[in-house]
Amino acid sequence: MQSFDLDKTDVSKIKAALGGSDEELKVILEEYHASEIAILFESLAKEDKQRIINLLSVEIASEVISEMHEESHPEELLLQLHPDKRTEIVEELDYDDATDIISQLEEHEQKEILGDLSEDDASSIRNLLSYHEETAGGLMNTEFIRINLNLTKKDAIDEIIRQSEEIEEFYTVYVIDDENTFQGIVSLKDIIKAKGNVKITELVKAEVAWVHPDTDQEEVARLISQYNITSIPVLDNDMKLLGRVTFDDVIDVLEDENTEDILKISGVSEDEELSGNWVEAVKSRLPWLILNLGTAFLASGVIRHFEPTIKLIEVLPAYMTIIAGMGGNAATQALAVTVRRISLYDLTDNQAYRTVLKEVTVGLINGAVTGLIVFLFAVFFDSNPMLGLVIFLAMTGNLLIAGITGAGIPLILKRVGIDPAIASSIIITTFTDVFGFLLLLGLASKLLL
Amino acid sequence: MQSFDLDKTDVSKIKAALGGSDEELKVILEEYHASEIAILFESLAKEDKQRIINLLSVEIASEVISEMHEESHPEELLLQLHPDKRTEIVEELDYDDATDIISQLEEHEQKEILGDLSEDDASSIRNLLSYHEETAGGLMNTEFIRINLNLTKKDAIDEIIRQSEEIEEFYTVYVIDDENTFQGIVSLKDIIKAKGNVKITELVKAEVAWVHPDTDQEEVARLISQYNITSIPVLDNDMKLLGRVTFDDVIDVLEDENTEDILKISGVSEDEELSGNWVEAVKSRLPWLILNLGTAFLASGVIRHFEPTIKLIEVLPAYMTIIAGMGGNAATQALAVTVRRISLYDLTDNQAYRTVLKEVTVGLINGAVTGLIVFLFAVFFDSNPMLGLVIFLAMTGNLLIAGITGAGIPLILKRVGIDPAIASSIIITTFTDVFGFLLLLGLASKLLL
């Protein structure tokens, strides 16, 4: 439980209020936090969202827009507003949030919005737009508290209070020298606790993690998570302070990266929007299905090769689906565990080797156990112990191959610098289909004919 | 890039230093942050870890232990230490970290460790051990800064400085009344900025998100992420302040929950340790494979039913694997997108309905396109246009079923309160196997015989 929790009642309440006067609507809106209004927006029509934004103060309106999920397209809402209102809101936004939203627009629309801003704001945003979206530069905010190394405690506190008029949230104060070169960090707490009017030089913590603007967002997230810090400074090659990335951006990055992983492993393009329409979904998935079709023809070729065997042992097709299906699922299991393990830890060569060895063991055991069940079925239901033996061997062999490929392929991909999650179930199940049929039908033609 | 980055050189460096004297090793260790030593520990032997912990100051040693990943089993390392050293380290740990580690031990081992602590520390940890690991109570820390509502600015700052001797990190100050009832939060920044010697009553922000100790950890993570806050207070039914959960715990929760999702969707038990041994892996996966075997017999039964048809049209088994494989992969795609969408957003009934409708459209289109390719293959390779038509219809029908089940089943599970990720690829592919064979073989026996 918590003081704020949205449900259908809230959506109905807002929808009912939309039928009333602006004044009534305003009263209802005051009950909600900006991030809650952003969530409620997901259930509202375009015109209603515009009306609400126009009723809200510029502070709340800009917070709502910055809290809207990327997939709710805050940039479209922004475009639909009156240019004056829009400019007010964009100027109120943090530079990094404004950049994220504006970057989703066409170039001529970006120009239109930036043209209405003060030259200072426009050039800051233009600068941030130049970084790739998925790097520290693309995530960073250029507004933060920075104080000079040579200030005394008293002057530093005054300076922090002055700068914090502009900056809502900060958890760390950055320390620079006269040339804007980064010197380290200091916490507000340590400044206050310091006895006497000491200089910041004596309080600064110099050994801190930092990143380049072109550091990948996953690495930024890893560092913030590893060092449990609320923000990480972004420095250029001359150690000049460009900005900071905060923990809340990292939480969003983690959600995005995890969505990417789960989609890729399932054979969906990583850039398919979860709430996108069918056109995007077809574009994202059809290429993978066509690739899968190619690999399915391969498995199909194996079956064609053994058509004479199948003609003689009519029950074989019924067992083929069992061997192939079990192999595919066992491979998906090994793949999921290995991909996730690679994405959370850096494995040494020795650990990678032991991972494959473990999956070989698991494949052999799970293959033997499930193979034994099917053996018993073949003995008692089809009264054919020799067929049972063939199936037992094929099942064990195929689950062994499932373990080797499910663990080995992502590890090899990682080693050669390719994202291991691309070793989707589509690729992996090709191996288990082809080898499963080869084993079952090959053994059948040797041992049963 | 960043100032700290570990690679194989670091591991070799530590390993080389382990060959030398304690003094030499100490010098090398000073180059590393505690969280880096925790990572290096993953490559070291038990005895080496013990030796390093004994060489480090108690502050660094406790930080290393708290930063060790759960799967590296810090509790085992702790048990192996001399009882005096162990007590020092546990007393230095934050209560929540100590609880996490101790909770992994057997009851008699827990008693042994807690018995050596001061009564105060032992009872705090015992209290935290009583909450379920995956709730706010299990995540919370009971050490935080709390000040009385009636303090003046000056007294409040003195009180914060006094309390912060004990508490390393804090980002928010909690405000309570004389009965320890939670009144809201205030930031250190706002206290410092306040003009004159005002009372805290005038600065406190009362409308804030909070949780109960039994709130699920996923909900805690969602709130911290939604409100972009560094910590969230944990209150009991009488609004008494019990503790706080901080953003760094939430980052860990997100990683864990995402691992769970990716494992469950792939038919692996959520509690399989990624770096566990083969025994655990077999225990975690074999039940799912046996379930899959049951469903595979179902698909196999459909094939048996159509044995006479297959006998007459020998090429059918070669096409069966294509129809079943494509259906399984299309269903996995729809499943991944839907499960991920459910876990990030709360869908209304209308949105759920539109999601299924979208997947129906995607299934029909992807089915028709890939079906057409196989149709052409049947016409030109097998010179059998009627067979081509049957395959085209079966493919389109099966990808339609893939869309309906891949999106529909997780949505239904969510509605009835079951974790949608349990609708693993194993369950979903049963439908596409059974219906794929039914469609292909049923149509073939009607239209081709």
GROMACS .gro file of C-alpha atoms in nm, chain A residues 29-346:
model
  318
   29LEU     CA    1  -0.637   1.735  -1.102
   30GLU     CA    2  -0.492   1.885  -0.787
   31GLU     CA    3  -0.541   1.549  -0.614
   32TYR     CA    4  -0.283   1.387  -0.838
   33HIS     CA    5   0.095   1.389  -0.857
   34ALA     CA    6   0.239   1.485  -1.199
   35SER     CA    7   0.367   1.130  -1.256
   36GLU     CA    8   0.016   0.998  -1.188
   37ILE     CA    9  -0.139   1.236  -1.441
   38ALA     CA   10   0.124   1.107  -1.687
   39ILE     CA   11  -0.002   0.753  -1.630
   40LEU     CA   12  -0.369   0.855  -1.653
   41PHE     CA   13  -0.284   1.019  -1.989
   42GLU     CA   14  -0.237   0.670  -2.134
   43SER     CA   15  -0.615   0.624  -2.120
   44LEU     CA   16  -0.715   0.969  -2.249
   45ALA     CA   17  -0.785   1.114  -2.595
   46LYS     CA   18  -0.553   1.367  -2.761
   47GLU     CA   19  -0.785   1.665  -2.705
   48ASP     CA   20  -0.834   1.582  -2.337
   49LYS     CA   21  -0.460   1.565  -2.280
   50GLN     CA   22  -0.417   1.906  -2.445
   51ARG     CA   23  -0.696   2.055  -2.232
   52ILE     CA   24  -0.543   1.922  -1.910
   53ILE     CA   25  -0.192   2.044  -1.995
   54ASN     CA   26  -0.334   2.390  -2.064
   55LEU     CA   27  -0.509   2.393  -1.725
   56LEU     CA   28  -0.201   2.294  -1.525
   57SER     CA   29   0.066   2.532  -1.401
   58VAL     CA   30   0.376   2.531  -1.622
   59GLU     CA   31   0.573   2.353  -1.346
   60ILE     CA   32   0.326   2.066  -1.319
   61ALA     CA   33   0.261   2.054  -1.696
   62SER     CA   34   0.632   2.017  -1.771
   63GLU     CA   35   0.665   1.749  -1.505
   64VAL     CA   36   0.373   1.556  -1.655
   65ILE     CA   37   0.531   1.576  -2.000
   66SER     CA   38   0.872   1.463  -1.872
   67GLU     CA   39   0.711   1.171  -1.684
   68MET     CA   40   0.510   1.046  -1.985
   69HIS     CA   41   0.643   0.717  -2.117
   70GLU     CA   42   0.831   0.734  -2.447
   71GLU     CA   43   0.563   0.510  -2.599
   72SER     CA   44   0.289   0.760  -2.507
   73HIS     CA   45   0.467   1.007  -2.739
   74PRO     CA   46   0.501   1.323  -2.531
   75GLU     CA   47   0.659   1.491  -2.837
   76GLU     CA   48   0.328   1.471  -3.025
   77LEU     CA   49   0.141   1.629  -2.736
   78LEU     CA   50   0.402   1.905  -2.723
   79LEU     CA   51   0.365   1.976  -3.096
   80GLN     CA   52  -0.013   2.012  -3.061
   81LEU     CA   53   0.011   2.283  -2.794
   82HIS     CA   54   0.000   2.656  -2.863
   83PRO     CA   55   0.360   2.769  -2.942
   84ASP     CA   56   0.370   3.006  -2.640
   85LYS     CA   57   0.257   2.736  -2.396
   86ARG     CA   58   0.498   2.493  -2.559
   87THR     CA   59   0.793   2.727  -2.521
   88GLU     CA   60   0.708   2.787  -2.154
   89ILE     CA   61   0.698   2.413  -2.092
   90VAL     CA   62   1.019   2.333  -2.280
   91GLU     CA   63   1.205   2.609  -2.094
   92GLU     CA   64   1.082   2.462  -1.766
   93LEU     CA   65   1.200   2.108  -1.856
   94ASP     CA   66   1.543   1.982  -1.756
   95TYR     CA   67   1.771   1.991  -2.059
   96ASP     CA   68   1.806   1.612  -2.070
   97ASP     CA   69   1.430   1.556  -2.060
   98ALA     CA   70   1.370   1.826  -2.323
   99THR     CA   71   1.635   1.664  -2.543
  100ASP     CA   72   1.485   1.316  -2.508
  101ILE     CA   73   1.144   1.443  -2.616
  102ILE     CA   74   1.260   1.675  -2.896
  103SER     CA   75   1.492   1.406  -3.039
  104GLN     CA   76   1.181   1.205  -3.136
  105LEU     CA   77   1.061   1.480  -3.376
  106GLU     CA   78   1.138   1.547  -3.743
  107GLU     CA   79   1.421   1.792  -3.806
  108HIS     CA   80   1.194   2.078  -3.919
  109GLU     CA   81   0.978   2.034  -3.608
  110GLN     CA   82   1.288   2.038  -3.387
  111LYS     CA   83   1.399   2.365  -3.554
  112GLU     CA   84   1.056   2.520  -3.495
  113ILE     CA   85   1.060   2.441  -3.123
  114LEU     CA   86   1.425   2.537  -3.067
  115GLY     CA   87   1.372   2.864  -3.262
  116ASP     CA   88   1.125   2.985  -2.998
  117LEU     CA   89   1.363   2.923  -2.707
  118SER     CA   90   1.623   3.159  -2.559
  119GLU     CA   91   1.958   3.123  -2.737
  120ASP     CA   92   2.108   2.977  -2.419
  121ASP     CA   93   1.849   2.701  -2.382
  122ALA     CA   94   1.842   2.627  -2.756
  123SER     CA   95   2.218   2.579  -2.780
  124SER     CA   96   2.228   2.358  -2.468
  125ILE     CA   97   1.961   2.131  -2.613
  126ARG     CA   98   2.119   2.138  -2.960
  127ASN     CA   99   2.445   2.025  -2.800
  128LEU     CA  100   2.276   1.735  -2.618
  129LEU     CA  101   2.094   1.632  -2.938
  130SER     CA  102   2.436   1.569  -3.095
  131TYR     CA  103   2.506   1.269  -2.864
  132HIS     CA  104   2.378   0.921  -2.942
  133GLU     CA  105   2.061   0.845  -2.744
  134GLU     CA  106   2.205   0.532  -2.582
  135THR     CA  107   2.525   0.688  -2.443
  136ALA     CA  108   2.615   0.884  -2.130
  137GLY     CA  109   2.601   1.201  -2.346
  138GLY     CA  110   2.247   1.117  -2.451
  139LEU     CA  111   2.140   1.054  -2.091
  140MET     CA  112   2.324   1.334  -1.915
  141ASN     CA  113   2.180   1.649  -1.767
  142THR     CA  114   2.390   1.965  -1.796
  143GLU     CA  115   2.228   2.128  -1.494
  144PHE     CA  116   2.401   2.040  -1.168
  145ILE     CA  117   2.566   2.201  -0.869
  146ARG     CA  118   2.937   2.278  -0.918
  147ILE     CA  119   3.159   2.472  -0.682
  148ASN     CA  120   3.518   2.586  -0.698
  149LEU     CA  121   3.782   2.395  -0.506
  150ASN     CA  122   3.906   2.715  -0.340
  151LEU     CA  123   3.581   2.822  -0.179
  152THR     CA  124   3.554   2.816   0.198
  153LYS     CA  125   3.276   2.624   0.372
  154LYS     CA  126   3.064   2.936   0.422
  155ASP     CA  127   3.100   3.062   0.065
  156ALA     CA  128   3.039   2.712  -0.068
  157ILE     CA  129   2.707   2.685   0.118
  158ASP     CA  130   2.601   3.025  -0.018
  159GLU     CA  131   2.700   2.919  -0.369
  160ILE     CA  132   2.510   2.589  -0.340
  161ILE     CA  133   2.199   2.772  -0.219
  162ARG     CA  134   2.231   3.017  -0.511
  163GLN     CA  135   2.270   2.742  -0.771
  164SER     CA  136   1.995   2.528  -0.623
  165GLU     CA  137   1.736   2.795  -0.708
  166GLU     CA  138   1.767   2.666  -1.064
  167ILE     CA  139   1.818   2.297  -0.991
  168GLU     CA  140   1.534   2.109  -0.826
  169GLU     CA  141   1.711   1.791  -0.730
  170PHE     CA  142   2.068   1.723  -0.641
  171TYR     CA  143   2.238   1.470  -0.421
  172THR     CA  144   2.602   1.544  -0.487
  173VAL     CA  145   2.800   1.864  -0.534
  174TYR     CA  146   3.069   1.855  -0.804
  175VAL     CA  147   3.401   2.026  -0.740
  176ILE     CA  148   3.600   2.197  -1.018
  177ASP     CA  149   3.911   2.413  -1.037
  178ASP     CA  150   3.944   2.753  -1.206
  179GLU     CA  151   3.968   2.586  -1.550
  180ASN     CA  152   3.642   2.385  -1.498
  181THR     CA  153   3.855   2.071  -1.464
  182PHE     CA  154   3.683   1.807  -1.254
  183GLN     CA  155   3.839   1.760  -0.910
  184GLY     CA  156   3.596   1.527  -0.736
  185ILE     CA  157   3.277   1.537  -0.535
  186VAL     CA  158   3.165   1.652  -0.196
  187SER     CA  159   2.836   1.587  -0.020
  188LEU     CA  160   2.627   1.864   0.127
  189LYS     CA  161   2.632   1.669   0.452
  190ASP     CA  162   3.014   1.673   0.469
  191ILE     CA  163   3.024   2.047   0.404
  192ILE     CA  164   2.779   2.115   0.686
  193LYS     CA  165   2.953   1.877   0.923
  194ALA     CA  166   3.297   2.031   0.861
  195LYS     CA  167   3.431   2.211   1.165
  196GLY     CA  168   3.549   2.570   1.117
  197ASN     CA  169   3.554   2.763   0.790
  198VAL     CA  170   3.765   2.503   0.602
  199LYS     CA  171   3.831   2.509   0.229
  200ILE     CA  172   3.655   2.266  -0.005
  201THR     CA  173   4.001   2.131  -0.101
  202GLU     CA  174   4.008   1.960   0.237
  203LEU     CA  175   3.667   1.796   0.193
  204VAL     CA  176   3.671   1.688  -0.170
  205LYS     CA  177   3.664   1.315  -0.250
  206ALA     CA  178   3.881   1.278  -0.559
  207GLU     CA  179   3.859   0.904  -0.628
  208VAL     CA  180   3.523   0.866  -0.794
  209ALA     CA  181   3.382   0.681  -1.092
  210TRP     CA  182   3.315   0.892  -1.401
  211VAL     CA  183   3.227   0.833  -1.765
  212HIS     CA  184   3.291   0.977  -2.111
  213PRO     CA  185   2.998   1.119  -2.308
  214ASP     CA  186   3.024   0.826  -2.552
  215THR     CA  187   3.018   0.554  -2.282
  216ASP     CA  188   2.738   0.307  -2.356
  217GLN     CA  189   2.432   0.345  -2.134
  218GLU     CA  190   2.461  -0.015  -2.011
  219GLU     CA  191   2.808   0.061  -1.877
  220VAL     CA  192   2.678   0.379  -1.710
  221ALA     CA  193   2.402   0.174  -1.544
  222ARG     CA  194   2.653  -0.090  -1.433
  223LEU     CA  195   2.878   0.170  -1.267
  224ILE     CA  196   2.594   0.348  -1.085
  225SER     CA  197   2.465   0.015  -0.966
  226GLN     CA  198   2.811  -0.113  -0.868
  227TYR     CA  199   2.910   0.195  -0.667
  228ASN     CA  200   2.557   0.268  -0.529
  229ILE     CA  201   2.585   0.633  -0.629
  230THR     CA  202   2.298   0.870  -0.703
  231SER     CA  203   2.475   1.028  -1.000
  232ILE     CA  204   2.790   0.990  -1.207
  233PRO     CA  205   2.984   1.279  -1.366
  234VAL     CA  206   3.040   1.291  -1.743
  235LEU     CA  207   3.387   1.425  -1.839
  236ASP     CA  208   3.546   1.503  -2.175
  237ASN     CA  209   3.903   1.407  -2.273
  238ASP     CA  210   4.044   1.710  -2.089
  239MET     CA  211   3.858   1.610  -1.770
  240LYS     CA  212   3.622   1.904  -1.812
  241LEU     CA  213   3.282   1.848  -1.650
  242LEU     CA  214   3.008   1.818  -1.915
  243GLY     CA  215   2.715   1.687  -1.711
  244ARG     CA  216   2.586   1.411  -1.486
  245VAL     CA  217   2.370   1.103  -1.527
  246THR     CA  218   2.135   1.035  -1.232
  247PHE     CA  219   2.008   0.707  -1.083
  248ASP     CA  220   1.652   0.758  -1.210
  249ASP     CA  221   1.777   0.760  -1.571
  250VAL     CA  222   1.960   0.437  -1.494
  251ILE     CA  223   1.643   0.270  -1.366
  252ASP     CA  224   1.482   0.354  -1.702
  253VAL     CA  225   1.787   0.222  -1.890
  254LEU     CA  226   1.768  -0.108  -1.700
  255GLU     CA  227   1.400  -0.149  -1.791
  256ASP     CA  228   1.478  -0.075  -2.156
  257GLU     CA  229   1.778  -0.308  -2.173
  258ASN     CA  230   1.578  -0.587  -2.014
  259THR     CA  231   1.295  -0.539  -2.262
  260GLU     CA  232   1.554  -0.558  -2.541
  261ASP     CA  233   1.698  -0.882  -2.400
  262ILE     CA  234   1.365  -1.057  -2.360
  263LEU     CA  235   1.254  -0.951  -2.710
  264LYS     CA  236   1.579  -1.045  -2.882
  265ILE     CA  237   1.595  -1.387  -2.717
  266SER     CA  238   1.240  -1.447  -2.846
  267GLY     CA  239   1.322  -1.341  -3.203
  268VAL     CA  240   1.165  -0.993  -3.198
  269SER     CA  241   1.358  -0.685  -3.313
  270GLU     CA  242   1.475  -0.488  -3.012
  271ASP     CA  243   1.316  -0.167  -3.141
  272GLU     CA  244   0.960  -0.299  -3.163
  273GLU     CA  245   0.750  -0.072  -2.942
  274LEU     CA  246   0.558  -0.283  -2.691
  275SER     CA  247   0.241  -0.084  -2.751
  276GLY     CA  248   0.310  -0.024  -3.121
  277ASN     CA  249   0.054  -0.109  -3.391
  278TRP     CA  250   0.043  -0.417  -3.615
  279VAL     CA  251   0.241  -0.254  -3.898
  280GLU     CA  252   0.543  -0.208  -3.670
  281ALA     CA  253   0.499  -0.558  -3.526
  282VAL     CA  254   0.496  -0.718  -3.872
  283LYS     CA  255   0.803  -0.518  -3.978
  284SER     CA  256   0.985  -0.622  -3.661
  285ARG     CA  257   0.897  -0.992  -3.661
  286LEU     CA  258   0.851  -1.102  -4.021
  287PRO     CA  259   1.226  -1.094  -4.105
  288TRP     CA  260   1.294  -1.330  -3.812
  289LEU     CA  261   1.014  -1.563  -3.920
  290ILE     CA  262   1.153  -1.573  -4.274
  291LEU     CA  263   1.496  -1.655  -4.130
  292ASN     CA  264   1.326  -1.926  -3.927
  293LEU     CA  265   1.158  -2.053  -4.242
  294GLY     CA  266   1.499  -2.094  -4.402
  295THR     CA  267   1.623  -2.298  -4.108
  296ALA     CA  268   1.297  -2.498  -4.101
  297PHE     CA  269   1.359  -2.602  -4.464
  298LEU     CA  270   1.692  -2.740  -4.343
  299ALA     CA  271   1.521  -2.962  -4.085
  300SER     CA  272   1.261  -3.046  -4.346
  301GLY     CA  273   1.540  -3.158  -4.583
  302VAL     CA  274   1.664  -3.407  -4.324
  303ILE     CA  275   1.314  -3.559  -4.307
  304ARG     CA  276   1.291  -3.580  -4.690
  305HIS     CA  277   1.622  -3.763  -4.695
  306PHE     CA  278   1.476  -4.031  -4.467
  307GLU     CA  279   1.138  -4.063  -4.640
  308PRO     CA  280   1.198  -4.435  -4.721
  309THR     CA  281   1.263  -4.508  -4.353
  310ILE     CA  282   0.948  -4.320  -4.245
  311LYS     CA  283   0.746  -4.513  -4.506
  312LEU     CA  284   0.856  -4.839  -4.346
  313ILE     CA  285   0.816  -4.734  -3.981
  314GLU     CA  286   0.485  -4.546  -3.983
  315VAL     CA  287   0.497  -4.443  -3.618
  316LEU     CA  288   0.820  -4.239  -3.659
  317PRO     CA  289   0.654  -3.900  -3.736
  318ALA     CA  290   0.466  -3.918  -3.403
  319TYR     CA  291   0.803  -3.951  -3.222
  320MET     CA  292   0.978  -3.690  -3.438
  321THR     CA  293   0.771  -3.408  -3.293
  322ILE     CA  294   0.852  -3.522  -2.937
  323ILE     CA  295   1.229  -3.531  -2.997
  324ALA     CA  296   1.234  -3.194  -3.177
  325GLY     CA  297   1.003  -3.020  -2.931
  326MET     CA  298   1.194  -3.140  -2.624
  327GLY     CA  299   1.526  -3.039  -2.779
  328GLY     CA  300   1.395  -2.693  -2.860
  329ASN     CA  301   1.269  -2.635  -2.509
  330ALA     CA  302   1.582  -2.768  -2.338
  331ALA     CA  303   1.793  -2.541  -2.562
  332THR     CA  304   1.575  -2.240  -2.474
  333GLN     CA  305   1.627  -2.315  -2.104
  334ALA     CA  306   2.007  -2.330  -2.140
  335LEU     CA  307   2.001  -2.019  -2.359
  336ALA     CA  308   1.797  -1.810  -2.112
  337VAL     CA  309   2.020  -1.900  -1.815
  338THR     CA  310   2.341  -1.835  -2.011
  339VAL     CA  311   2.230  -1.506  -2.175
  340ARG     CA  312   2.113  -1.369  -1.842
  341ARG     CA  313   2.433  -1.480  -1.673
  342ILE     CA  314   2.647  -1.311  -1.939
  343SER     CA  315   2.449  -0.990  -1.908
  344LEU     CA  316   2.495  -0.973  -1.529
  345TYR     CA  317   2.855  -1.095  -1.497
  346ASP     CA  318   3.177  -1.088  -1.693
   0.00000   0.00000   0.00000
